[in-house]
Amino acid sequence: MPQTLNDTAGWAPLALASDIMTATSAGTVWNGDEIVIWRDSAGRVHAWEDRCPHRGMKLSFGFVRGDRIACLYHGWEYDSAAACRYIPAHPELDVPATIRVARYKAVEALGMIWVAPLDQPGPAPVDQTQVNALRSLQVDAPLARLTQVFVTHGLPGLGLVRDVVADGAVIRLTQGAVRLVAGLHPVDDATSMLHIAVEGACTQQALAALVPATAALRRLAETGVAGAA
Amino acid sequence: MMTNPTLWNYDLDDACYRVRLMASLSGVTLDLRSVDAFPGNEHLGDEMLALNPLGRLPVLEHGALTLCQTEAILLHLARIGPRGAAFVPSDDAGAARMRDWLFFGARDLAAPSQARAVAMLGAAGDAGALNHAARHGLRLLEDHMTAQGFRGQGFVAGARATVADIALFPAFALCRDFNLDHDAFPALRLWARRVRQLDGFITMPGIPDYH
Ligand code: FES
């Protein structure tokens, strides 16, 4: 029996995979915790606490070199196992192995980057279905409200919502000929994100035409009115 | 106009940075005249007010010209610089789009610069209202660049960088200076990366140099 995302409790989608390019980093927040997501130059994805052990600055402001991420502030470099390997102020130093960044588990599935605590038991998401990334939408509303608006209205203006399936941290629904899949990402008590993609064949032109409807969803979730300015 | 243009410049002013960046990308050498805008308020002194009664930087002098509007300065540099023509579309539609986004930056995306000036440079203003307006404007730009991505167009007015991208870039690149994170703007993050990769790109404090 194929895995459903209900089997992967504890994992959350925190980005669209295509938004994190090779050798780049980005910050995000998950339930109030700051996380840096980065890809090394081989394309592997990593998720760590977004905090440099040196003075606590955000690693997401830093830059990727090869299989390391370097902190912007004083250049400390961390390898893909999150161990500090180089301190520019002391280039001759054999860096103590105890200097480490707190890590999360990170995998790619369903066109999204999924993250879980390092001690999360149970399986990781494995669905490698190709999807068409639409966008990550940040909304000033708790996830429960955004989810409720999304399952009711989909992307406003695209027509009646059908075939809603909630599967773990993902919701699928259909409007007209468009099958949407959205990853649910709680940012904090007042903010949430949807990482939205389209399943099945879809032209770039059709994706571009969906962007205004995503902005309408944001307005509807934030103000209760889709059409207001 | 044989001589280099003179830029009355304050390094931490994002509008002055737009001018330095456009000059560098266009291949124009500027003579920089330093103005202690903060904390010295020299831009409000008699000498600078005689040059620009608006009491604002940047000011560009070039021969008999004195220009006080950032966007006009950018267009002038693109016109006189040996590499500047690349930043002005030659087709009517492209040029019209460039101007549309240029005016968007001047009018609808003015708040980020003001919010930053309040947060960092001691300017007067309602920080809460400015931050809110800044985020709204950047969301509109994020929506636009998301759609541009699907159109295969990496910049605001088309597939190539124009003067409009240079005018808009600091509004996003410096928004952490007033505590607005980049997290909610993945399309702008990718766009800013493309701007950084332009030949002749230069940074300013707050825009890290990591290439
Ligand atoms: S805070 Fe990261 S290197 Fe100093």
XYZ file of C-alpha atoms and ligand atoms in Angstrom:
444
model
C 0.000 0.000 0.000
C 1.495 3.357 -0.996
C 2.403 5.820 1.703
C -0.058 8.573 2.488
C 1.083 11.785 4.119
C -1.050 10.869 7.108
C 1.762 8.410 7.834
C 4.287 11.228 8.107
C 3.043 13.146 11.129
C 5.649 15.553 12.439
C 6.830 16.550 8.961
C 5.837 19.895 7.477
C 6.341 21.421 4.015
C 8.298 24.651 4.484
C 9.134 25.662 0.897
C 8.606 24.820 -2.738
C 11.644 22.848 -3.834
C 12.097 24.959 -6.962
C 12.339 28.178 -4.922
C 15.540 27.058 -3.204
C 18.145 27.023 -5.925
C 21.409 25.140 -5.748
C 23.985 26.893 -3.555
C 21.469 29.289 -1.994
C 19.839 29.655 1.406
C 16.567 31.071 2.678
C 15.117 31.713 6.082
C 11.698 30.598 7.208
C 9.725 30.228 10.429
C 7.896 27.078 11.529
C 5.633 27.335 14.601
C 7.732 30.264 15.764
C 11.090 28.536 15.267
C 13.511 30.185 12.837
C 14.931 27.751 10.309
C 17.433 28.131 7.493
C 16.843 25.973 4.432
C 19.778 25.678 2.084
C 21.041 23.641 -0.819
C 24.679 22.760 -1.161
C 26.397 22.952 -4.526
C 25.468 19.313 -5.185
C 21.790 20.253 -4.786
C 21.228 18.451 -1.479
C 18.826 20.220 0.839
C 19.514 20.982 4.507
C 17.367 22.501 7.258
C 18.955 23.824 10.447
C 18.179 26.150 13.248
C 18.686 29.618 11.738
C 21.268 30.655 14.252
C 25.031 30.779 14.079
C 26.678 29.255 17.190
C 29.184 32.099 17.215
C 27.003 35.069 18.102
C 23.548 33.890 17.145
C 23.204 35.767 13.866
C 20.936 34.302 11.197
C 22.663 31.753 8.971
C 20.058 32.414 6.287
C 21.779 35.765 5.683
C 24.936 33.829 4.848
C 26.119 32.217 1.679
C 26.805 28.739 0.372
C 30.231 27.689 -0.818
C 30.520 24.112 -2.036
C 29.107 21.860 0.650
C 29.375 24.511 3.345
C 27.303 27.470 4.450
C 29.207 30.504 5.726
C 27.852 32.968 8.227
C 27.698 36.498 6.875
C 28.951 38.127 10.022
C 32.374 36.663 10.807
C 32.596 33.974 8.159
C 32.401 30.825 10.263
C 31.791 27.908 7.893
C 29.655 24.837 8.602
C 29.765 21.567 6.687
C 26.706 19.597 5.618
C 26.723 17.745 8.955
C 26.381 21.197 10.628
C 29.841 21.065 12.208
C 31.917 24.233 12.164
C 34.996 23.633 10.019
C 36.603 27.011 9.552
C 36.942 30.235 11.541
C 38.508 33.010 9.447
C 39.841 34.898 12.477
C 41.811 31.754 13.436
C 42.610 30.064 10.114
C 45.197 27.745 11.711
C 42.745 26.483 14.335
C 41.559 22.881 14.288
C 37.942 23.752 15.055
C 36.504 21.817 18.036
C 33.912 19.282 16.898
C 31.532 20.563 19.545
C 30.712 23.717 17.577
C 27.586 22.622 15.740
C 24.332 24.032 14.472
C 21.130 22.306 15.581
C 19.774 20.322 12.649
C 16.406 19.199 11.385
C 15.626 16.349 9.022
C 14.928 17.560 5.478
C 13.650 15.727 2.392
C 12.052 16.621 -0.925
C 8.672 15.195 -1.862
C 5.753 16.379 -3.983
C 7.819 19.359 -5.187
C 8.204 20.682 -1.651
C 10.893 20.701 1.005
C 9.734 18.835 4.101
C 11.266 19.299 7.509
C 10.956 17.390 10.795
C 12.756 17.443 14.148
C 15.918 15.366 14.114
C 14.448 12.862 16.574
C 11.200 12.478 14.628
C 10.395 8.754 14.461
C 8.494 7.218 11.579
C 8.796 7.587 7.843
C 9.593 10.711 5.835
C 7.417 11.770 2.900
C 8.532 9.937 -0.235
C 5.992 10.942 -2.919
C 8.072 11.911 -5.955
C 5.084 12.831 -8.151
C 6.052 15.704 -10.459
C 4.018 18.822 -9.818
C 4.039 22.331 -11.293
C 5.113 24.736 -8.584
C 2.776 27.729 -8.452
C 3.933 29.797 -5.494
C 4.429 30.011 -1.758
C 1.830 32.365 -0.341
C 2.303 33.984 3.051
C -0.906 35.129 4.699
C -1.617 37.111 7.869
C -3.986 34.533 9.291
C -3.593 31.456 11.471
C -3.211 28.230 9.509
C -6.632 26.976 10.635
C -8.330 29.985 9.062
C -6.280 29.887 5.868
C -6.988 26.178 5.508
C -10.695 26.673 6.037
C -10.855 29.478 3.458
C -8.833 27.403 0.993
C -10.989 24.253 1.237
C -14.122 26.406 0.884
C -13.060 28.738 -1.941
C -9.919 27.181 -3.412
C -8.367 29.943 -5.443
C -11.249 32.464 -5.572
C -12.723 32.919 -9.026
C -11.631 29.568 -10.457
C -14.986 27.936 -9.906
C -16.590 25.395 -7.604
C -14.302 23.442 -5.288
C -14.562 19.655 -5.762
C -12.845 16.500 -4.560
C -11.194 17.961 -1.463
C -8.747 15.495 0.061
C -6.858 16.304 3.247
C -3.776 14.120 3.566
C -1.545 14.984 6.478
C 0.007 18.401 5.856
C -1.321 18.558 2.298
C -4.697 19.457 0.849
C -5.714 18.560 -2.676
C -8.722 20.022 -4.424
C -10.040 20.543 -7.920
C -11.513 23.653 -9.545
C -12.544 23.384 -13.165
C -9.763 21.431 -14.847
C -7.134 22.464 -12.283
C -6.019 20.014 -9.589
C -4.277 21.959 -6.827
C -2.051 20.579 -4.124
C -1.159 22.830 -1.199
C 1.330 22.216 1.595
C 0.221 23.616 4.960
C 2.848 25.590 6.831
C 2.108 27.211 10.195
C 4.508 30.154 10.612
C 3.323 31.404 14.000
C 0.023 32.011 15.773
C -0.942 34.823 13.403
C 0.774 33.867 10.137
C 0.742 30.900 7.805
C 1.915 29.823 4.385
C 0.539 27.668 1.615
C 3.028 26.085 -0.761
C 0.819 25.690 -3.821
C 1.374 23.527 -6.890
C -0.706 22.209 -9.788
C -0.857 18.474 -10.442
C -0.968 17.097 -13.957
C -0.221 18.840 -17.228
C -0.324 22.633 -17.051
C 1.221 25.261 -19.311
C 3.382 28.090 -18.024
C 0.791 30.478 -19.412
C -1.917 28.800 -17.347
C 0.268 29.030 -14.235
C 0.870 32.762 -14.810
C -2.891 33.239 -15.126
C -3.414 31.635 -11.673
C -1.257 34.187 -9.842
C -3.993 36.838 -9.401
C -6.266 34.157 -7.917
C -3.618 33.379 -5.290
C -3.550 37.072 -4.348
C -7.354 36.918 -4.088
C -7.036 33.967 -1.684
C -4.645 36.026 0.437
C -7.111 38.942 0.539
C -10.019 36.657 1.354
C -8.171 34.946 4.207
C -6.912 38.234 5.633
C -9.990 40.419 5.278
C -12.881 38.072 4.637
C -13.524 39.823 1.333
C -12.055 38.547 -1.918
C -12.938 41.496 -4.097
C -11.913 44.361 -1.781
C -8.844 46.333 -2.714
C 29.453 66.693 -21.898
C 33.002 65.557 -21.529
C 33.410 65.643 -17.781
C 32.251 63.000 -15.350
C 28.916 63.621 -13.682
C 29.129 64.718 -10.051
C 26.978 62.839 -7.555
C 26.209 64.532 -4.260
C 26.240 61.344 -2.296
C 25.530 59.864 1.109
C 26.689 56.242 1.258
C 23.862 54.921 3.443
C 21.079 56.552 1.404
C 19.418 53.898 -0.739
C 18.533 56.367 -3.495
C 22.193 57.411 -3.787
C 23.023 53.706 -4.019
C 20.617 53.310 -6.955
C 22.578 56.024 -8.743
C 25.994 54.511 -7.964
C 24.719 51.094 -9.052
C 23.248 52.382 -12.322
C 26.473 54.269 -13.051
C 28.558 51.171 -12.418
C 26.334 48.966 -14.593
C 26.272 51.569 -17.385
C 29.993 52.191 -17.309
C 29.805 55.807 -16.100
C 32.461 57.121 -13.720
C 31.003 59.449 -11.110
C 32.804 62.122 -9.159
C 31.424 61.616 -5.662
C 30.899 64.566 -3.335
C 30.172 63.390 0.163
C 27.206 64.906 2.012
C 26.835 64.178 5.729
C 23.077 63.662 5.642
C 22.940 61.772 8.923
C 23.607 62.921 11.536
C 24.938 66.149 9.972
C 21.788 67.136 8.021
C 24.030 68.763 5.424
C 21.429 68.093 2.722
C 19.279 70.680 4.524
C 21.993 73.319 4.690
C 22.088 76.417 2.514
C 24.679 75.055 0.095
C 22.701 71.898 -0.711
C 19.317 73.666 -0.723
C 20.694 76.048 -3.318
C 21.449 73.006 -5.442
C 18.262 71.067 -4.611
C 15.535 73.068 -2.868
C 13.742 69.775 -2.144
C 16.364 69.057 0.506
C 16.943 65.532 -0.683
C 19.661 63.349 -2.084
C 20.804 62.290 -4.594
C 21.659 65.296 -6.736
C 23.504 64.802 -9.993
C 25.322 67.611 -11.764
C 26.488 67.035 -15.288
C 27.644 69.993 -17.322
C 24.786 72.473 -17.247
C 22.376 69.855 -15.904
C 21.253 69.589 -12.296
C 19.019 66.557 -11.696
C 17.167 65.938 -8.439
C 14.803 63.061 -9.249
C 16.362 59.637 -8.758
C 14.565 58.026 -11.691
C 15.549 60.859 -14.028
C 19.158 60.462 -12.921
C 19.051 56.719 -13.590
C 17.640 57.258 -17.085
C 20.290 59.889 -17.803
C 23.108 57.553 -16.753
C 21.707 54.746 -18.898
C 21.610 57.143 -21.816
C 25.180 58.441 -21.510
C 26.943 55.289 -20.296
C 28.786 53.093 -22.802
C 26.910 50.045 -21.461
C 23.730 51.927 -20.552
C 21.694 51.187 -23.682
C 21.313 47.569 -22.541
C 19.134 48.837 -19.677
C 16.587 50.647 -21.860
C 14.410 48.423 -24.073
C 14.451 49.483 -27.705
C 10.911 48.252 -28.449
C 7.935 50.444 -27.601
C 6.199 47.910 -25.357
C 9.347 47.089 -23.414
C 10.170 50.763 -22.913
C 6.605 51.443 -21.787
C 6.751 48.589 -19.277
C 10.060 49.873 -17.978
C 8.571 53.320 -17.389
C 5.461 51.835 -15.774
C 7.605 49.988 -13.210
C 9.854 52.985 -12.792
C 6.856 55.063 -11.746
C 5.600 52.189 -9.586
C 8.896 52.395 -7.748
C 8.757 56.166 -7.369
C 5.151 56.318 -6.224
C 3.782 52.973 -5.065
C 6.990 51.551 -3.656
C 8.270 54.672 -1.939
C 7.497 53.304 1.539
C 10.457 50.887 1.928
C 12.956 53.709 1.537
C 11.025 55.864 4.011
C 10.611 52.997 6.484
C 14.344 52.363 6.331
C 15.155 56.051 6.840
C 12.974 56.062 9.964
C 14.523 52.835 11.284
C 18.157 53.666 10.530
C 18.737 57.305 9.694
C 16.715 59.162 12.281
C 14.067 60.393 9.837
C 10.653 61.364 11.162
C 7.685 59.199 10.240
C 5.167 56.607 11.411
C 7.244 53.414 11.436
C 4.225 51.127 11.765
C 2.318 52.656 8.868
C 5.414 52.819 6.670
C 6.350 49.181 7.349
C 2.809 48.134 6.516
C 2.825 50.105 3.271
C 6.276 48.774 2.406
C 5.123 45.206 2.821
C 2.023 45.807 0.727
C 4.086 47.266 -2.106
C 6.617 44.429 -1.985
C 3.782 41.889 -2.059
C 2.550 43.437 -5.308
C 6.046 43.201 -6.728
C 6.297 39.589 -5.502
C 2.996 38.762 -7.253
C 4.300 40.354 -10.441
C 7.640 38.562 -10.365
C 5.896 35.245 -9.661
C 3.911 35.677 -12.872
C 6.985 36.941 -14.741
C 8.729 33.688 -13.855
C 6.066 31.685 -15.697
C 6.395 34.031 -18.665
C 10.097 33.264 -18.819
C 10.898 36.861 -17.909
C 13.437 37.219 -15.154
C 13.144 40.975 -14.678
C 10.286 43.382 -14.012
C 9.831 44.644 -17.573
C 10.979 41.612 -19.532
C 13.716 39.065 -20.005
C 16.512 41.585 -19.475
C 17.307 43.968 -16.669
C 16.179 47.546 -17.260
C 16.544 50.814 -15.392
C 13.351 49.844 -13.542
C 15.010 46.806 -11.927
C 17.832 48.994 -10.647
C 15.355 51.538 -9.297
C 13.357 48.812 -7.501
C 16.153 46.543 -6.277
C 17.108 48.349 -3.013
C 13.486 48.447 -1.822
C 13.675 44.666 -1.461
C 17.377 44.139 -0.877
C 17.441 46.503 2.109
C 14.081 45.666 3.697
C 15.721 43.755 6.555
C 17.034 47.154 7.683
C 13.505 47.893 8.878
C 12.869 44.357 10.093
C 10.966 42.986 7.135
C 12.258 39.481 6.423
C 12.733 38.048 2.963
C 10.845 34.859 3.921
C 7.571 35.838 2.269
C 9.162 36.858 -1.039
C 10.662 33.841 -2.825
C 10.206 35.351 -6.299
C 11.914 38.575 -5.230
C 14.754 36.551 -3.721
C 15.375 34.905 -7.093
C 15.047 38.247 -8.894
C 17.506 39.932 -6.518
C 19.952 37.120 -7.196
C 19.718 37.828 -10.930
C 20.292 41.541 -10.317
C 23.369 40.691 -8.237
C 24.770 38.694 -11.119
C 24.691 41.634 -13.532
C 28.053 42.670 -14.880
C 29.241 45.669 -12.872
C 26.993 45.043 -9.853
C 28.156 46.814 -6.700
C 26.920 46.641 -3.114
C 26.306 49.060 -0.264
C 26.212 48.554 3.517
C 23.272 46.224 4.196
C 23.610 44.441 0.861
C 26.266 41.816 1.458
C 28.934 41.066 -1.071
C 29.260 37.312 -1.198
C 30.120 36.434 -4.738
S 27.755 35.277 14.214
Fe 28.180 33.804 12.727
S 30.289 33.968 12.427
Fe 29.942 35.384 14.006
